[in-house]
Coordinates of C-alpha atoms in Angstrom, one line a residue:
X55 CA -75.4 -14.0 -8.2
X56 CA -72.8 -11.4 -9.0
X57 CA -69.3 -12.3 -10.0
X58 CA -66.4 -10.1 -8.8
X59 CA -64.6 -8.4 -11.6
X60 CA -61.3 -10.0 -12.4
X61 CA -58.3 -7.8 -11.8
X62 CA -56.0 -7.2 -14.7
X63 CA -52.5 -5.8 -14.1
X64 CA -50.8 -4.7 -10.8
X65 CA -52.2 -2.7 -8.0
X66 CA -50.4 0.3 -6.8
X67 CA -49.1 -1.5 -3.7
X68 CA -47.7 -4.4 -5.7
X69 CA -46.0 -2.0 -8.0
X70 CA -44.4 -0.1 -5.2
X71 CA -43.2 -3.3 -3.5
X72 CA -41.6 -4.4 -6.8
X73 CA -39.9 -1.0 -7.2
X74 CA -38.5 -1.1 -3.6
X75 CA -37.1 -4.7 -4.2
X76 CA -35.6 -3.5 -7.5
X77 CA -33.9 -0.6 -5.8
X78 CA -32.5 -2.8 -3.1
X79 CA -31.1 -5.2 -5.7
X80 CA -29.7 -2.3 -7.8
X81 CA -28.0 -0.8 -4.7
X82 CA -26.4 -4.1 -3.9
X83 CA -25.0 -4.5 -7.4
X84 CA -23.7 -0.9 -7.4
X85 CA -22.0 -1.6 -4.0
X86 CA -20.3 -4.7 -5.3
X87 CA -19.2 -2.9 -8.5
X88 CA -17.7 0.0 -6.5
X89 CA -15.9 -2.4 -4.2
X90 CA -14.4 -4.2 -7.1
X91 CA -13.4 -0.9 -8.7
X92 CA -11.5 0.2 -5.5
X93 CA -9.8 -3.2 -5.4
X94 CA -8.8 -2.9 -9.1
X95 CA -7.3 0.6 -8.5
X96 CA -5.4 -0.6 -5.5
X97 CA -4.0 -3.6 -7.5
X98 CA -3.0 -1.2 -10.3
X99 CA -1.3 1.1 -7.8
X100 CA 0.7 -1.7 -6.2
X101 CA 1.6 -3.1 -9.6
X102 CA 3.0 0.2 -10.8
X103 CA 4.9 0.6 -7.5
X104 CA 6.4 -2.9 -7.8
X105 CA 7.4 -2.2 -11.4
X106 CA 9.2 1.0 -10.3
X107 CA 10.9 -0.6 -7.3
X108 CA 11.9 -3.7 -9.2
X109 CA 13.4 -1.8 -12.1
X110 CA 15.3 0.7 -9.9
X111 CA 16.7 -1.9 -7.6
X112 CA 17.7 -4.3 -10.5
X113 CA 19.3 -1.5 -12.4
X114 CA 21.2 -0.1 -9.5
X115 CA 22.3 -3.5 -8.2
X116 CA 23.7 -4.5 -11.6
X117 CA 25.7 -1.3 -11.9
X118 CA 26.9 -1.1 -8.3
X119 CA 28.0 -4.8 -8.3
X120 CA 30.4 -4.1 -11.1
X121 CA 31.7 -0.9 -9.6
X122 CA 35.3 -0.5 -8.3
X123 CA 34.4 2.2 -5.8
X124 CA 31.2 3.8 -4.4
X125 CA 30.9 6.9 -2.3
X126 CA 28.3 9.2 -0.9
X127 CA 27.8 12.6 -2.7
X128 CA 26.7 15.7 -0.9
X129 CA 25.7 17.9 -3.8
X130 CA 23.4 16.4 -4.9
X131 CA 22.8 14.0 -2.0
X132 CA 23.2 10.6 -3.6
X133 CA 25.7 7.9 -4.5
X134 CA 28.7 8.1 -6.8
X135 CA 29.6 4.8 -8.6
X136 CA 33.0 4.6 -10.2
X137 CA 33.8 1.8 -12.7
X138 CA 37.1 0.9 -14.4
X139 CA 35.3 -1.1 -17.0
X140 CA 33.7 0.1 -20.2
X141 CA 29.9 0.1 -19.7
X142 CA 27.4 2.4 -21.1
X143 CA 25.1 3.2 -18.2
X144 CA 22.9 6.3 -17.7
X145 CA 24.6 8.1 -20.6
X146 CA 28.1 7.5 -19.2
X147 CA 30.6 5.2 -21.0
X148 CA 34.3 4.6 -20.9
X149 CA 36.8 3.3 -18.4
X150 CA 37.1 5.2 -15.2
X151 CA 33.6 6.7 -15.6
X152 CA 31.5 8.0 -12.8
X153 CA 27.7 7.7 -12.5
X154 CA 25.8 9.7 -9.8
X155 CA 22.5 8.4 -8.6
X156 CA 20.3 11.0 -6.9
X157 CA 16.7 12.0 -6.3
X158 CA 15.4 15.1 -8.0
X159 CA 11.8 16.0 -7.3
X160 CA 9.8 12.7 -7.7
X161 CA 12.5 11.1 -10.0
X162 CA 15.5 8.9 -9.4
X163 CA 18.1 10.1 -11.8
X164 CA 21.5 8.8 -12.9
X165 CA 24.2 10.4 -14.9
X166 CA 27.5 12.2 -14.9
X167 CA 26.3 15.7 -14.0
X168 CA 24.3 15.0 -10.8
X169 CA 21.6 17.5 -11.7
X170 CA 18.3 17.7 -13.5
X171 CA 19.9 17.1 -16.9
X172 CA 20.7 13.5 -16.0
X173 CA 18.4 10.9 -17.5
X174 CA 15.4 9.8 -15.3
X175 CA 15.7 6.2 -14.2
X176 CA 12.3 5.9 -12.5
X177 CA 9.6 8.2 -11.3
X178 CA 7.5 7.8 -8.2
X179 CA 10.1 8.7 -5.6
X180 CA 9.0 10.7 -2.5
X181 CA 9.6 14.3 -3.3
X182 CA 12.3 15.7 -1.1
X183 CA 13.6 12.3 -0.2
X184 CA 17.3 11.4 -0.2
X185 CA 19.0 8.4 -1.6
X186 CA 20.5 7.0 1.6
X187 CA 23.8 5.2 1.4
X188 CA 25.6 3.3 4.2
X189 CA 29.0 1.8 3.3
X190 CA 29.6 -1.8 4.4
X191 CA 31.3 -2.7 6.7
X192 CA 29.9 0.0 8.9
X193 CA 31.8 1.6 10.5
X194 CA 34.3 1.6 7.7
X195 CA 37.9 1.0 9.0
X196 CA 40.3 3.9 8.3
X197 CA 42.0 3.6 4.9
X198 CA 39.7 1.0 3.5
X199 CA 37.2 1.1 0.7
X200 CA 33.6 -0.2 1.1
X201 CA 33.0 -3.7 -0.1
X202 CA 29.3 -3.2 -0.1
X203 CA 26.5 -0.8 0.4
X204 CA 23.2 -0.5 2.2
X205 CA 20.9 1.7 0.1
X206 CA 17.5 3.1 1.1
X207 CA 15.0 4.4 -1.4
X208 CA 11.6 6.0 -0.5
X209 CA 8.8 5.6 -3.1
X210 CA 5.4 7.2 -3.0
X211 CA 2.0 6.1 -4.2
X212 CA -1.6 7.3 -4.0
X213 CA -4.6 5.1 -3.3
X214 CA -6.9 7.4 -5.2
X215 CA -7.0 10.6 -7.1
X216 CA -6.5 13.4 -4.6
X217 CA -6.0 10.9 -1.8
X218 CA -3.2 11.1 0.7
X219 CA 0.2 9.9 -0.5
X220 CA 1.6 6.7 0.9
X221 CA 5.4 6.4 1.4
X222 CA 7.2 3.1 1.0
X223 CA 10.8 2.8 2.2
X224 CA 12.9 0.0 0.7
X225 CA 16.4 -0.9 1.9
X226 CA 18.6 -3.3 0.0
X227 CA 22.2 -4.5 0.2
X228 CA 24.7 -4.7 -2.6
X229 CA 28.1 -6.3 -2.6
X230 CA 30.9 -4.7 -4.8
X231 CA 32.5 -7.6 -6.6
X232 CA 35.7 -5.8 -7.5
X233 CA 36.7 -4.7 -4.0
X234 CA 35.8 -8.0 -2.6
X235 CA 37.9 -10.0 -5.1
X236 CA 40.8 -7.6 -4.7
X237 CA 40.8 -8.2 -0.9
X238 CA 41.1 -12.0 -1.3
X239 CA 44.6 -13.4 -0.6
X240 CA 46.5 -14.6 -3.7
X241 CA 47.4 -18.3 -3.4

């Protein structure tokens, strides 16, 4: 009676099946990793966008609320904020000072000159965009100053390196406390 030889190790077929299963598992892990990486980048992009938007809006609202007058500028296209209080904002201080907010390239700038020498407030603006300003009430009655403003900013972001830019328009309203309080009847 002959005994069959006992096999030690793996046959070629068993080895190939194990390699295929390993490759499938590795591909699945890589796919999950890449998906998480894309989600992480998207979260980072939105976080940076929210930081820019939040800072720009908070800064502008704080300055404009305390303004005595606000007007649209044409060169550069932007907003002129005039205050009769002493506040150091955007490199401008002193009573009766004027700050001009405008978009220059991909930066929102503010300062007295209205050009590229003004300090950068935030970056990430849509290049070529204009800081839109609509006085409130709209239409503004003849001989009156605005008591508020509707302001539109257009930010840009990219989902990935070399990917197409995405534009995000944001409109917010600001009430000017000084003109509102000066229009109240004195008791």
